[in-house]
Amino acid sequence: MASRTPDKEAVSELTTARLSVYLRSLTYLESIGKKTVSSHELAERFHLNSAQIRKDLACFGEFGTRGVGYDVCTLKKELVRELGIDRTRNIVIIGAGNLGMALADYHGFNSNGFHIAALLDNDGEKIGRTSRSGIPVIDASRTEKVVRENNVEIAIIAVNPEAAQSVYDGLVHAGVVAVLNFAPIQLRLTSGVKVRNVDLRINLESLSYHLKNVEDGVA
Amino acid sequence: MASRTPDKEAVSELTTARLSVYLRSLTYLESIGKKTVSSHELAERFHLNSAQIRKDLACFGEFGTRGVGYDVCTLKKELVRELGIDRTRNIVIIGAGNLGMALADYHGFNSNGFHIAALLDNDGEKIGRTSRSGIPVIDASRTEKVVRENNVEIAIIAVNPEAAQSVYDGLVHAGVVAVLNFAPIQLRLTSGVKVRNVDLRINLESLSYHLKNVEDGVA
DNA sequence: GCATGTGAATGGATTCACAGCT
DNA sequence: AGCTGTGAATCCATTCACATGC
């Protein structure tokens, strides 16, 4: 297979994050029957610069038509392919607490390329139950088996910060290659395993910082 | 009151996000009885550059002692003050679905400067109940009353994307001045209201992008 | 001696502006 | 004429490296 773009991994995470946003917008445009869209139109939707959108897309090839714009359907398919969600990836969530349960039933985590295979927990009370949408809670001691049998690539860590490191190490050992970590700690990483951290508290503190400055008459 | 630092709002969001992280680390260091810490020590904890930490802190004054480092307790107090969490800010969550309920009981949202006053929803089934930790679900039609009576500054939007814009507009009208939005849409913003978006799906797609590249033998 | 605080240098990401194609 | 694709220019964040002070 001929590789169109050399140096693929040189695409920044900022760019891939925006691709996700573009994809959502294209899905919407497709649903309302729009055939073509220009970078300028897309830019207006999210207060972005049109050149940035063109640059982002240019990382993967030339999809537009000069004088016209981008074909919505074609571009959407291309983004789906580039983001690697043209096939389904299996996920386990570790920690069947409030957050883990909520994420298990979160629609965006269980559609269009992602499938949550199981919740894992070591609380005997929870094991054997299911989330509202029917995802089973399995004994965390069976993590390795669940990961292998379900061909799980991604794990979501939704345990308390004290447990997170050992949970992470266990997941890596079980063969997981990507982790979404909700525990507010800096994990000691294993090379070859991609980790993304989501720190919910930081967002609140950032808002608080802003509020304080408003009070102080700065903004 | 004399302002130490001119041009305060010129602190980037990247910096404030890191301040939150430093604060968490200082809290830990304090709990294990450490009195003093250097920028280099802090940097090692999160694979950061020590100069960056010093620069981040320098936005707010000079807290260190040359040849020694930073006093853990003093620096912690200062960060708490700068982040504006030296007093409690009240929050409402709109949407008592899986996510809203989970966030209501999330420890990091209900401690150290934040208090969740209520969940709001327009589903009659849910109104009158409480979350596990006892936060009441109130009729969303009473949003304005709840916001005013509880002196709510921050709202968390945890409704579906279709409803998010009108919920946002209602919150702004009710007097909320900061919003944490979990709905995957680009809100049309009102000036004077600070918004932060948390897009959970983007994180998964970013991991997927990486997985695809690993498969393709790029990384 | 040692670690801060900071101007200067670097490195990335965004934006500009225009050549090139339809 | 209109819009893409892209080198050049700009802007912002990070890192270096050192003067300053304990």
Coordinates of C-alpha atoms (C1' of nucleotides) in Angstrom, one line a residue, chain B residues 12 14 18 49 51-52 54-55 65-67, chain D residues 12-22:
Chain B
S12 CA -2.7 31.6 30.1
L14 CA -2.2 26.4 30.3
R18 CA -0.7 23.5 35.8
N49 CA 10.8 21.6 33.0
A51 CA 11.9 26.7 34.5
Q52 CA 8.3 26.4 33.5
R54 CA 9.2 29.0 38.1
K55 CA 7.7 31.0 35.3
T65 CA 13.9 31.6 48.5
R66 CA 17.1 31.4 46.5
G67 CA 19.3 28.6 47.4
Chain D
dC12 C1' 2.6 32.2 22.0
dA13 C1' 4.6 28.7 25.0
dT14 C1' 8.6 26.3 26.5
dT15 C1' 13.3 25.9 27.4
dC16 C1' 18.0 27.6 28.1
dA17 C1' 21.3 29.9 30.7
dC18 C1' 22.8 33.1 33.8
dA19 C1' 22.7 37.0 37.0
dT20 C1' 21.0 37.6 41.5
dG21 C1' 20.4 36.7 46.3
dC22 C1' 20.2 33.5 50.3

